[in-house]
Coordinates of C-alpha atoms and ligand atoms in Angstrom, one line a residue:
M1314 CA -40.8 22.9 56.7
E1315 CA -41.0 23.0 60.1
G1316 CA -40.2 26.7 60.2
T1317 CA -42.9 27.4 57.6
R1318 CA -45.1 25.5 60.2
R1319 CA -44.0 27.0 63.4
Q1320 CA -44.4 30.7 61.4
S1321 CA -48.0 30.2 60.6
T1322 CA -49.5 28.1 63.8
T1323 CA -47.8 31.5 65.5
N1324 CA -49.5 34.1 63.5
I1325 CA -52.6 32.2 63.7
T1326 CA -51.8 31.9 67.8
K1327 CA -51.3 35.4 68.8
P1328 CA -54.1 37.2 67.9
T1329 CA -56.2 34.4 69.8
H1330 CA -53.9 36.0 72.5
K1331 CA -55.0 39.2 71.9
L1332 CA -58.8 38.5 71.8
I1333 CA -58.6 36.9 75.0
D1334 CA -56.5 39.8 77.0
Q1335 CA -59.2 42.2 75.5
D1336 CA -61.7 39.7 76.8
E1337 CA -60.3 39.8 80.2
T1338 CA -59.5 43.5 80.2
S1339 CA -63.0 44.9 79.8
T1340 CA -64.8 41.8 81.9
V1341 CA -62.3 41.7 84.4
T1342 CA -60.2 45.6 86.0
G1343 CA -61.8 47.8 88.3
P1344 CA -63.5 51.0 86.9
K1345 CA -62.3 52.9 84.2
P1346 CA -61.9 56.8 83.5
S1347 CA -65.4 57.3 81.9
D1348 CA -66.9 56.2 84.6
A1349 CA -66.6 59.5 86.3
L1350 CA -70.0 61.2 85.1
P1351 CA -73.0 59.1 84.7
L1352 CA -73.1 59.6 81.1
P1353 CA -72.6 58.7 78.2
L1354 CA -68.3 58.5 77.2
Y1355 CA -68.9 61.0 74.2
I1356 CA -70.5 63.7 76.6
T1357 CA -67.8 62.5 79.4
N1358 CA -65.2 62.9 76.9
A1359 CA -66.7 66.9 75.5
L1360 CA -67.3 67.5 79.0
F1361 CA -62.9 67.1 80.2
F1362 CA -61.4 68.5 77.6
T1363 CA -63.9 71.1 77.4
V1364 CA -63.1 71.9 81.1
F1365 CA -59.3 71.3 81.1
F1366 CA -58.1 73.8 78.1
S1367 CA -60.1 76.4 79.7
V1368 CA -58.2 76.7 83.0
V1369 CA -55.1 75.9 81.5
Y1370 CA -56.0 79.3 79.7
F1371 CA -57.5 80.8 82.4
L1372 CA -54.6 79.8 84.3
L1373 CA -51.9 81.1 82.0
T1374 CA -54.1 84.5 81.6
R1375 CA -53.9 85.2 85.3
W1376 CA -50.1 84.0 85.7
R1377 CA -49.4 86.0 82.8
E1378 CA -51.5 89.4 85.0
K1379 CA -50.0 88.3 88.1
I1380 CA -46.5 88.7 86.1
R1381 CA -47.3 92.2 84.5
N1382 CA -48.4 93.3 87.9
S1383 CA -45.5 92.4 89.9
T1384 CA -48.8 90.3 92.0
P1385 CA -47.0 87.3 93.8
L1386 CA -47.9 84.2 92.6
H1387 CA -49.0 82.3 95.9
L1388 CA -51.7 85.1 96.4
V1389 CA -54.8 83.3 94.9
T1390 CA -58.2 83.8 94.3
L1391 CA -61.1 82.3 94.7
S1392 CA -61.8 81.8 91.4
D1393 CA -57.9 80.8 90.7
I1394 CA -58.6 78.2 93.5
V1395 CA -61.7 77.2 91.9
A1396 CA -59.3 76.7 88.3
I1397 CA -56.4 74.6 89.8
F1398 CA -58.8 72.3 91.4
A1399 CA -60.6 72.0 88.2
F1400 CA -57.8 71.8 85.8
I1401 CA -55.9 68.2 88.7
A1402 CA -59.3 66.9 87.7
S1403 CA -59.5 66.9 83.8
F1404 CA -56.1 66.2 84.0
I1405 CA -56.3 63.5 85.9
Y1406 CA -59.9 62.3 83.8
M1407 CA -57.2 62.9 80.6
L1408 CA -54.2 60.9 82.0
G1409 CA -56.3 57.7 83.1
F1410 CA -57.8 58.2 79.5
F1411 CA -54.7 58.4 77.4
G1412 CA -52.0 57.5 79.7
I1413 CA -52.8 54.6 82.0
D1414 CA -53.2 51.5 80.1
F1415 CA -49.6 52.5 78.7
V1416 CA -48.8 52.4 82.4
Q1417 CA -50.4 49.6 82.8
S1418 CA -48.7 48.1 79.6
L1419 CA -45.1 49.4 80.7
I1420 CA -45.5 48.2 84.2
L1421 CA -47.4 44.8 83.7
R1422 CA -46.2 43.8 80.3
P1423 CA -44.3 40.0 80.6
S1424 CA -40.9 39.3 79.9
P1425 CA -40.3 37.1 76.8
D1426 CA -39.7 34.3 78.6
V1427 CA -42.5 34.6 81.2
W1428 CA -45.1 33.9 76.9
A1429 CA -42.6 31.5 76.3
A1430 CA -43.4 30.1 79.9
E1431 CA -47.0 31.1 79.9
D1432 CA -47.6 30.0 76.4
D1433 CA -47.8 26.3 77.3
G1434 CA -50.0 27.2 80.4
E1435 CA -52.6 29.7 80.0
D1436 CA -52.9 30.0 76.2
E1437 CA -53.9 26.2 76.6
V1438 CA -56.2 27.3 79.6
D1439 CA -57.9 30.0 77.8
L1440 CA -58.0 27.7 74.6
L1441 CA -59.9 25.0 76.5
K1442 CA -61.8 27.6 78.6
E1443 CA -63.4 28.7 75.4
D1444 CA -63.8 24.7 73.8
A1445 CA -65.9 24.7 77.0
R1446 CA -68.3 27.1 75.3
I1447 CA -68.8 25.0 72.0
V1448 CA -68.6 21.4 74.2
P1449 CA -68.6 18.5 71.1
C1450 CA -72.5 16.4 71.2
G1451 CA -70.3 13.5 71.4
Q1452 CA -69.6 14.9 75.4
A1453 CA -73.0 14.2 75.6
L1454 CA -73.0 10.9 75.2
D1455 CA -71.3 10.3 78.7
S1456 CA -73.7 10.7 81.8
T1457 CA -71.0 11.1 84.4
A1458 CA -70.4 14.5 85.2
P1459 CA -67.2 15.8 82.9
P1460 CA -63.9 15.7 84.8
P1461 CA -62.9 19.4 85.2
P1462 CA -60.4 21.0 83.0
Q1463 CA -57.7 19.6 83.0
K1464 CA -53.6 21.0 81.7
I1465 CA -52.9 19.1 78.4
A1466 CA -49.7 19.0 78.4
V1467 CA -46.6 20.1 80.0
V1468 CA -44.2 21.3 77.8
P1469 CA -40.4 22.1 78.2
S1470 CA -39.5 25.0 76.5
H1471 CA -37.1 23.5 73.9
H1472 CA -39.7 21.0 73.3
L1473 CA -42.5 24.1 72.4
K1474 CA -44.9 22.9 68.7
P1475 CA -46.5 25.2 67.0
K1476 CA -50.2 24.4 68.3
V1477 CA -53.6 25.2 66.2
V1478 CA -55.9 28.0 67.3
D1479 CA -59.1 26.4 68.9
E1480 CA -57.3 22.2 68.9
I1481 CA -57.9 20.6 72.0
P1482 CA -61.3 19.4 72.4
F1483 CA -60.8 16.9 74.7
P1484 CA -59.3 16.5 77.6
T1485 CA -57.0 13.8 77.4
T1486 CA -54.5 14.3 79.9
L1487 CA -51.3 14.3 77.0
N1488 CA -47.8 13.7 79.4
E1489 CA -44.9 14.6 78.3
E1490 CA -43.5 10.7 76.7
D1491 CA -46.7 11.7 74.5
E1492 CA -45.3 15.0 73.7
E1493 CA -42.1 13.1 72.7
I1494 CA -44.4 11.1 71.1
I1495 CA -46.0 13.5 68.9
N1496 CA -42.9 15.1 67.6
S1497 CA -41.5 11.8 66.8
V1498 CA -44.8 11.1 64.6
V1499 CA -44.4 14.4 63.3
A1500 CA -40.9 14.3 62.2
G1501 CA -42.0 11.2 60.6
K1502 CA -40.0 8.6 62.6
T1503 CA -43.1 6.7 64.5
P1504 CA -45.4 6.0 61.5
S1505 CA -48.9 6.8 63.2
Y1506 CA -50.6 3.2 62.1
S1507 CA -48.1 2.0 64.4
L1508 CA -49.7 3.6 67.4
E1509 CA -51.6 1.3 69.0
S1510 CA -49.3 -1.5 68.9
K1511 CA -46.5 0.7 69.9
L1512 CA -48.4 2.3 72.9
D1513 CA -50.9 -0.6 73.9
D1514 CA -53.3 1.6 74.4
C1515 CA -56.1 2.7 71.8
K1516 CA -57.4 6.1 73.3
R1517 CA -53.8 7.3 73.9
A1518 CA -53.3 6.4 69.9
A1519 CA -56.2 7.9 69.0
A1520 CA -55.3 11.2 71.0
I1521 CA -51.6 10.8 70.4
R1522 CA -52.4 10.6 66.1
R1523 CA -54.8 13.8 66.4
E1524 CA -52.4 16.0 68.1
A1525 CA -50.1 15.1 65.4
L1526 CA -52.4 15.3 63.1
Q1527 CA -53.1 18.9 64.0
R1528 CA -49.6 20.3 64.1
I1529 CA -48.7 18.0 60.3
T1530 CA -51.5 20.0 58.9
S1531 CA -52.2 23.0 60.5
K1532 CA -55.7 22.4 61.1
S1533 CA -58.1 22.6 63.2
L1534 CA -60.1 19.0 64.5
S1535 CA -62.0 20.5 67.2
G1536 CA -65.5 19.4 66.1
L1537 CA -64.3 16.1 65.5
P1538 CA -64.8 14.4 69.1
L1539 CA -62.5 11.9 70.4
E1540 CA -63.8 10.9 74.0
G1541 CA -66.9 9.0 74.6
F1542 CA -65.7 5.8 72.2
D1543 CA -64.6 2.9 72.9
Y1544 CA -61.4 2.7 70.4
E1545 CA -60.8 -0.6 71.5
S1546 CA -64.0 -1.9 70.1
I1547 CA -62.6 -1.4 66.7
L1548 CA -59.1 -2.3 66.5
G1549 CA -58.5 -4.7 63.8
Q1550 CA -61.9 -5.1 62.6
C1551 CA -63.8 -1.6 61.8
C1552 CA -61.2 1.3 61.5
E1553 CA -58.0 2.1 61.2
M1554 CA -55.4 4.8 62.3
P1555 CA -58.9 6.6 64.6
I1556 CA -58.6 10.0 65.6
G1557 CA -62.1 10.3 66.4
Y1558 CA -65.4 10.2 65.3
V1559 CA -68.4 11.3 63.2
Q1560 CA -71.9 11.6 64.9
I1561 CA -75.2 11.2 62.7
P1562 CA -78.3 11.9 64.6
V1563 CA -81.0 8.7 64.9
G1564 CA -84.0 9.2 64.3
I1565 CA -86.9 6.9 65.0
A1566 CA -90.0 5.6 62.8
G1567 CA -92.8 3.6 63.3
P1568 CA -94.3 1.5 65.2
L1569 CA -93.8 -0.5 61.7
L1570 CA -96.1 -3.1 62.0
L1571 CA -94.4 -5.9 60.8
D1572 CA -95.4 -9.8 60.3
G1573 CA -97.7 -9.2 63.2
K1574 CA -94.8 -7.3 65.2
E1575 CA -94.8 -4.0 66.0
Y1576 CA -90.6 -2.6 65.4
S1577 CA -89.7 0.7 66.5
V1578 CA -87.0 1.8 63.1
P1579 CA -83.6 3.4 64.2
M1580 CA -83.1 6.0 60.9
A1581 CA -79.0 7.3 61.0
T1582 CA -79.4 10.4 59.0
T1583 CA -79.0 14.1 58.4
E1584 CA -81.5 14.2 56.1
G1585 CA -84.9 16.4 57.3
C1586 CA -88.3 14.6 56.0
L1587 CA -86.6 11.2 56.1
V1588 CA -87.5 9.9 59.5
A1589 CA -91.4 11.9 59.3
S1590 CA -91.9 10.2 56.2
T1591 CA -91.2 6.9 56.9
N1592 CA -92.9 8.0 60.0
R1593 CA -96.2 8.5 58.3
G1594 CA -95.9 5.7 56.4
C1595 CA -95.4 3.6 58.8
K1596 CA -98.9 4.8 61.0
A1597 CA -100.3 4.1 56.9
I1598 CA -99.4 1.3 57.3
R1599 CA -100.3 0.0 61.0
I1600 CA -103.8 1.4 60.5
C1601 CA -105.1 -0.8 57.7
G1602 CA -103.6 -4.0 59.7
G1603 CA -99.8 -4.3 58.9
A1604 CA -97.2 -5.3 56.8
A1605 CA -96.5 -8.9 55.5
S1606 CA -93.2 -10.4 54.3
V1607 CA -91.9 -13.2 52.8
L1608 CA -87.4 -14.0 52.3
L1609 CA -87.3 -15.7 48.8
R1610 CA -83.5 -16.6 49.2
D1611 CA -80.9 -16.0 51.6
A1612 CA -77.2 -16.7 49.9
M1613 CA -74.0 -14.2 50.1
T1614 CA -71.9 -14.2 47.2
R1615 CA -68.4 -13.9 46.2
A1616 CA -67.0 -15.3 42.3
P1617 CA -63.4 -15.7 42.1
V1618 CA -62.2 -15.2 38.5
V1619 CA -59.3 -17.9 37.4
R1620 CA -57.9 -18.2 34.0
F1621 CA -57.1 -21.4 31.8
G1622 CA -54.8 -21.6 28.8
T1623 CA -58.2 -22.1 26.0
A1624 CA -61.6 -21.5 26.7
K1625 CA -62.4 -24.9 26.4
R1626 CA -60.4 -26.2 29.2
A1627 CA -62.4 -22.9 30.8
A1628 CA -65.8 -24.4 30.1
Q1629 CA -64.4 -27.9 30.9
L1630 CA -64.6 -26.7 34.6
K1631 CA -67.7 -24.9 34.1
F1632 CA -69.0 -28.2 33.4
Y1633 CA -67.0 -29.9 36.3
L1634 CA -69.1 -27.7 38.7
E1635 CA -72.1 -28.0 36.9
D1636 CA -72.3 -31.5 37.5
P1637 CA -74.4 -32.4 41.0
A1638 CA -71.9 -35.0 41.9
N1639 CA -68.7 -32.8 42.4
F1640 CA -70.8 -30.3 43.5
E1641 CA -71.5 -32.2 46.9
V1642 CA -67.9 -32.9 46.9
V1643 CA -67.0 -29.5 46.6
S1644 CA -69.9 -27.9 48.9
T1645 CA -68.4 -30.6 51.4
V1646 CA -64.4 -28.9 50.8
F1647 CA -66.6 -25.2 51.3
N1648 CA -68.4 -25.8 54.2
K1649 CA -65.3 -27.1 56.4
S1650 CA -64.7 -23.2 57.0
S1651 CA -67.1 -22.0 58.9
R1652 CA -70.0 -23.4 61.4
F1653 CA -72.4 -21.3 59.4
G1654 CA -71.4 -21.1 55.4
R1655 CA -73.4 -23.4 53.8
L1656 CA -72.6 -23.5 49.9
Q1657 CA -76.0 -23.4 47.8
S1658 CA -74.6 -23.0 44.1
I1659 CA -72.1 -21.9 42.1
K1660 CA -73.0 -19.9 38.5
C1661 CA -70.5 -20.1 35.9
A1662 CA -70.0 -17.6 33.7
L1663 CA -67.2 -17.2 30.5
A1664 CA -65.1 -14.5 29.0
G1665 CA -62.8 -16.7 26.6
K1666 CA -60.7 -18.3 28.5
N1667 CA -61.1 -16.8 31.7
L1668 CA -64.3 -18.0 34.3
Y1669 CA -66.0 -16.7 36.8
M1670 CA -67.3 -18.8 39.6
R1671 CA -70.2 -17.3 41.6
F1672 CA -70.2 -19.1 44.7
S1673 CA -73.6 -19.0 47.1
C1674 CA -73.8 -19.3 50.7
S1675 CA -75.7 -19.1 54.0
T1676 CA -74.1 -17.2 56.1
G1677 CA -76.1 -17.5 59.6
D1678 CA -76.5 -14.2 61.5
A1679 CA -73.5 -12.7 60.0
M1680 CA -73.8 -10.7 56.2
G1681 CA -70.9 -13.2 55.3
M1682 CA -67.9 -11.5 52.8
N1683 CA -65.7 -13.0 54.9
M1684 CA -67.1 -16.7 55.8
V1685 CA -67.9 -16.8 51.7
S1686 CA -64.2 -15.6 51.1
K1687 CA -62.5 -18.0 53.2
G1688 CA -64.7 -20.5 51.7
V1689 CA -64.5 -20.0 48.3
Q1690 CA -60.9 -19.7 48.9
N1691 CA -61.0 -23.2 50.6
V1692 CA -62.8 -25.3 47.1
L1693 CA -59.8 -23.0 44.9
D1694 CA -57.0 -24.7 46.5
F1695 CA -59.0 -28.4 46.8
L1696 CA -60.3 -27.4 42.9
Q1697 CA -56.0 -26.9 42.2
N1698 CA -55.7 -30.9 42.5
D1699 CA -57.8 -31.7 39.5
F1700 CA -56.8 -28.5 37.3
P1701 CA -53.4 -27.3 38.4
D1702 CA -53.4 -25.4 35.6
M1703 CA -56.0 -22.6 37.0
D1704 CA -54.5 -19.5 37.2
V1705 CA -56.0 -18.0 39.9
L1706 CA -56.5 -14.4 39.0
G1707 CA -58.3 -13.2 42.4
I1708 CA -61.1 -13.8 45.4
S1709 CA -63.2 -11.6 43.5
G1710 CA -63.7 -11.4 40.0
N1711 CA -66.7 -8.6 40.2
Y1712 CA -69.4 -11.2 38.9
C1713 CA -69.8 -11.3 42.8
S1714 CA -71.2 -8.5 42.6
D1715 CA -70.4 -6.2 45.7
K1716 CA -71.1 -2.5 46.0
K1717 CA -71.2 -1.9 42.7
P1718 CA -74.1 -1.9 40.6
S1719 CA -74.8 -4.7 38.4
A1720 CA -77.8 -6.8 36.7
V1721 CA -76.3 -10.0 38.4
N1722 CA -77.4 -8.6 41.4
W1723 CA -81.3 -8.0 40.5
I1724 CA -81.6 -11.0 38.6
E1725 CA -80.0 -13.6 41.2
G1726 CA -80.2 -11.8 44.3
R1727 CA -77.4 -11.3 47.0
G1728 CA -77.3 -11.7 50.7
K1729 CA -81.6 -11.8 51.4
S1730 CA -84.3 -11.2 49.3
V1731 CA -87.2 -9.5 50.2
V1732 CA -90.8 -9.1 49.2
C1733 CA -93.5 -7.1 51.2
E1734 CA -96.7 -6.4 51.0
A1735 CA -99.5 -4.4 52.5
V1736 CA -102.9 -3.3 51.5
I1737 CA -104.0 0.3 52.3
K1738 CA -107.4 1.4 52.8
G1739 CA -108.6 4.1 50.3
D1740 CA -109.9 6.6 53.2
V1741 CA -106.6 6.1 55.0
V1742 CA -105.1 6.8 51.7
R1743 CA -106.5 9.8 51.7
N1744 CA -106.6 10.8 55.5
V1745 CA -103.7 9.5 56.3
L1746 CA -101.9 9.7 52.6
K1747 CA -103.7 13.1 51.6
T1748 CA -103.9 11.6 48.3
S1749 CA -106.0 9.0 46.4
V1750 CA -105.4 5.5 44.8
E1751 CA -105.7 6.6 41.7
A1752 CA -103.0 8.8 41.6
L1753 CA -100.9 7.0 44.3
V1754 CA -101.1 4.6 41.0
E1755 CA -100.8 6.8 38.2
L1756 CA -97.7 8.5 39.4
N1757 CA -96.1 4.6 40.3
M1758 CA -96.2 4.0 37.0
L1759 CA -94.8 6.5 35.3
K1760 CA -92.0 7.3 37.7
N1761 CA -91.6 4.2 39.3
L1762 CA -91.2 1.9 36.1
T1763 CA -91.0 4.1 33.3
G1764 CA -89.4 6.8 34.4
S1765 CA -87.0 5.0 35.7
A1766 CA -86.9 2.2 32.4
M1767 CA -86.7 5.8 30.6
A1768 CA -83.2 6.2 32.8
G1769 CA -82.5 3.4 31.8
A1770 CA -82.4 2.0 35.6
L1771 CA -80.6 -1.4 37.0
G1772 CA -83.1 -2.1 40.0
G1773 CA -84.4 0.9 40.2
F1774 CA -88.0 1.3 40.0
N1775 CA -88.7 2.8 43.3
A1776 CA -88.6 6.6 44.9
Q1777 CA -86.5 5.9 47.4
A1778 CA -85.3 2.9 49.1
S1779 CA -81.4 4.0 49.0
N1780 CA -82.7 6.7 52.0
I1781 CA -84.0 4.2 53.4
V1782 CA -81.3 1.5 53.2
S1783 CA -78.8 3.6 54.3
A1784 CA -80.5 5.1 57.1
I1785 CA -80.9 1.9 58.8
Y1786 CA -77.7 0.3 57.4
I1787 CA -75.6 3.7 59.5
A1788 CA -77.8 3.4 63.3
T1789 CA -77.3 -0.6 62.9
G1790 CA -73.8 -1.4 61.7
Q1791 CA -74.6 -2.2 58.7
D1792 CA -71.7 -2.1 55.7
P1793 CA -73.2 1.4 53.9
A1794 CA -71.0 0.7 51.3
Q1795 CA -73.6 -2.0 50.0
N1796 CA -76.3 0.2 49.9
V1797 CA -75.7 0.8 46.5
E1798 CA -77.3 -3.3 45.3
S1799 CA -79.4 -2.9 49.2
S1800 CA -81.5 -0.9 47.4
H1801 CA -82.2 -2.3 44.3
C1802 CA -86.1 -1.9 44.8
I1803 CA -89.2 -2.5 42.5
T1804 CA -91.8 -0.3 43.9
M1805 CA -96.2 -1.6 42.8
M1806 CA -99.2 0.1 43.5
E1807 CA -102.2 -1.4 42.3
P1808 CA -105.9 -0.8 42.5
L1809 CA -107.6 -3.7 44.5
N1810 CA -111.1 -3.6 45.1
G1811 CA -111.8 -1.6 42.1
G1812 CA -109.9 1.3 42.6
E1813 CA -110.9 1.8 46.3
D1814 CA -107.5 0.4 48.0
L1815 CA -104.2 0.2 47.4
H1816 CA -102.2 -2.9 46.9
V1817 CA -98.5 -1.9 47.5
S1818 CA -95.4 -4.1 47.3
V1819 CA -91.9 -3.5 47.6
T1820 CA -89.5 -6.5 45.7
M1821 CA -85.2 -6.3 47.2
P1822 CA -83.4 -8.4 46.2
S1823 CA -80.0 -8.0 47.4
I1824 CA -80.6 -6.7 51.0
E1825 CA -76.9 -7.5 52.4
V1826 CA -77.3 -7.4 56.0
G1827 CA -76.0 -8.9 59.4
T1828 CA -76.4 -8.7 62.9
V1829 CA -72.8 -10.1 64.0
G1830 CA -69.7 -9.2 62.9
G1831 CA -68.7 -5.9 61.2
G1832 CA -69.6 -2.4 62.9
T1833 CA -72.7 -5.0 64.5
Q1834 CA -71.0 -5.2 67.5
L1835 CA -70.1 -1.6 68.6
A1836 CA -72.1 -0.4 71.5
S1837 CA -74.2 2.6 69.7
Q1838 CA -74.8 -0.2 66.6
S1839 CA -76.0 -2.7 68.7
A1840 CA -78.0 -0.9 70.8
C1841 CA -80.1 0.1 67.4
L1842 CA -79.8 -3.8 66.7
N1843 CA -80.9 -4.4 70.0
L1844 CA -83.9 -1.9 69.7
L1845 CA -85.3 -4.3 66.9
G1846 CA -84.7 -7.1 68.8
V1847 CA -82.1 -8.4 66.6
K1848 CA -79.1 -8.0 68.6
G1849 CA -75.7 -10.8 67.7
A1850 CA -76.9 -14.6 66.5
S1851 CA -79.7 -15.6 67.4
K1852 CA -79.7 -18.3 70.0
E1853 CA -82.7 -20.7 68.3
T1854 CA -82.7 -20.7 64.9
P1855 CA -78.7 -18.9 63.3
G1856 CA -79.5 -17.1 60.4
A1857 CA -82.6 -15.3 61.5
N1858 CA -81.6 -12.1 62.9
A1859 CA -80.5 -11.0 60.0
R1860 CA -83.4 -12.6 57.7
L1861 CA -85.5 -10.4 60.4
L1862 CA -83.7 -7.4 59.9
A1863 CA -83.9 -8.1 56.2
S1864 CA -87.3 -7.6 56.5
I1865 CA -87.9 -5.3 58.3
V1866 CA -85.7 -2.9 55.8
A1867 CA -88.1 -4.0 53.2
G1868 CA -91.1 -3.0 55.8
S1869 CA -89.3 0.3 56.3
V1870 CA -88.6 1.1 52.6
L1871 CA -92.2 0.3 52.2
A1872 CA -93.8 2.6 54.3
A1873 CA -91.0 5.2 53.4
E1874 CA -92.3 4.6 49.0
L1875 CA -96.3 5.2 49.9
S1876 CA -95.2 8.2 52.4
L1877 CA -92.6 9.6 50.3
M1878 CA -95.1 9.1 46.1
S1879 CA -98.2 10.5 48.1
A1880 CA -96.1 13.3 48.5
I1881 CA -95.7 14.0 45.7
A1882 CA -99.1 12.8 44.6
S1883 CA -100.8 15.5 46.4
G1884 CA -97.5 18.3 45.2
Q1885 CA -96.0 18.3 48.8
L1886 CA -93.3 16.9 48.5
V1887 CA -91.3 20.6 48.3
N1888 CA -93.5 21.9 51.1
S1889 CA -92.3 19.5 53.4
H1890 CA -88.5 19.6 52.5
M1891 CA -88.9 23.0 53.0
K1892 CA -90.2 22.6 56.5
Y1893 CA -87.9 20.2 57.5
N1894 CA -85.1 20.7 55.0
R1895 CA -84.4 24.5 55.8
S1896 CA -85.4 25.5 59.6
N1897 CA -85.2 29.2 59.7
K1898 CA -81.8 29.3 60.6
D1899 CA -79.7 31.2 58.6
V1900 CA -77.6 28.4 57.0
S1901 CA -75.0 30.2 56.0
K1902 CA -74.6 31.2 59.2
V1903 CA -74.6 28.2 61.2
A1904 CA -72.1 27.0 58.3
S1905 CA -69.8 29.0 59.0
Ligands
ADP2873 P1 -68.7 -12.0 57.9 O1 -68.6 -12.6 57.5 O2 -70.1 -11.1 57.7 O3 -67.9 -10.4 57.2 P2 -67.5 -12.5 59.7 O4 -65.8 -12.0 59.4 O5 -67.0 -11.1 61.7 O6 -68.7 -11.4 59.2 O7 -67.9 -13.3 60.7 C1 -68.9 -14.1 61.7 C2 -68.3 -14.5 62.5 O8 -69.4 -14.4 63.6 C3 -67.7 -15.5 62.5 O9 -67.1 -16.4 62.8 C4 -69.2 -16.8 62.3 O10 -68.0 -18.1 62.9 C5 -69.1 -15.9 64.1 N1 -71.3 -16.6 64.7 C6 -71.3 -16.3 65.8 N2 -72.3 -16.9 65.8 C7 -72.8 -16.7 64.3 C8 -74.4 -17.1 63.7 N3 -74.6 -17.2 64.2 N4 -74.4 -16.9 62.3 C9 -72.9 -15.8 61.8 N5 -71.9 -16.1 61.9 C10 -71.6 -16.7 63.5

């Protein structure tokens, strides 16, 4: 295995060296024989070749004549002298043309030992130089001047390990001790996951893990930045075994005028058109006086599954929980688990002798999955006293329902349920959105309502809610997997004032967002939350920041729905996507 790796990487590394050498000879060495005349190379060559062979023929002929005539060789005529000079000149040229590189290679070729030594140093310096031309964008995160390239590893020759071609896109210094740890990870003696706890330095752990991974897989991670990220901030919270981070551009849409306030909405996306489209919708809404939102419900859910010996016994627990007196007791137990978690309801469903209990609770500014799970665990422990025959099969029985399309979320809601509306004047529909009220109303009915019904949609009665939900979720550190139910949305477009104006609304029952916990505390995500004025826990009213964020999500979806539906109604969708999704770059070249 090791041997195979060494073989393959050696094969990869050598051509790189050759390339660099060729580059260097062409740029660093002095004048070449072909520079003798200010003529194109092929003419210079032809000239010297002709001269050389002509004078050789002439001199040989002269030599033969002198021998025949018994003339002493040292008696030369002017033409002989000219011929001798021409011979020497052309000989030197041809020696340079064919022989100098060969002679140089004989004189300058390093011994095998020298190569081995240089492999450690120069090779890496060269690679670093190469990498300097393609510095990953992430480096730009750090506004300070980049440190001078450092030697990556000082490795004794017996520790030499294969390197992939364009590794080391980061200036992190790996010392001899690091090299030993890398070797140990590569050999499987040190588990990669244990690096953080062993080294007590998250950045170093990530750098070592990354280097080990490159060697194990013989795959380069060049392009995946390591620098410019606080690895301590994700430890035990956001991501295990990090080796870098993926960059996603953040665009800004807005201002979104919502409930009398303006918001610049950060959207992390790689889909062209999305931000521009949302921006156009924001403009239409703003000109018309803004959008208004109402939070209908605020409750995160968790539904454990428990099993009894009989369906009758399972039903007894259902009736027990539905008794208001018992609910009081149970909610007291639940609420002890957190300052912010407050039990609101328990909805039960039976499947034979199995019982699913959907606990709903408010969770302050946290999205609340952990909070509700803790509360549910307390309740299960408590219920075990009165229902000792209750067999807890799982703290989550999918009746919650987290990160899966489900009717229960669509009907009952999960997280924040928000409705957001706006009235768009007829002239704004015509001038900004380039369509008509009538066309929008008709398209909405046939696409978002009838079309989705025909498709058997579950909560998908909209044009592109998930585009906006995902982009804002990624920018603000939400759990992007919750895009599934958070994107449930019904978009309504109805004529107003006898068809002159448009009433547009989005109703979203399951927006699952938080402004504390999870990815919200990371630097970039936190900056985006700060931009919206919803960073962290609300000091005045716990939960207010998360609720406002949910409203902003709904408002942004409203704007994007307006714009996309207008583009489709006016037949502009394909044109605008060609403009924003496909620049005039040759995509295949960009990809390669
Ligand atoms: P989640 O429950 O969304 O997974 P966490 O497990 O990180 O998130 O819980 C949020 C943490 O933040 C809890 O420890 C909670 O006590 C704390 N916290 C501080 N302020 C607030 C707040 N205003 N709302 C909710 N949680 C808060």
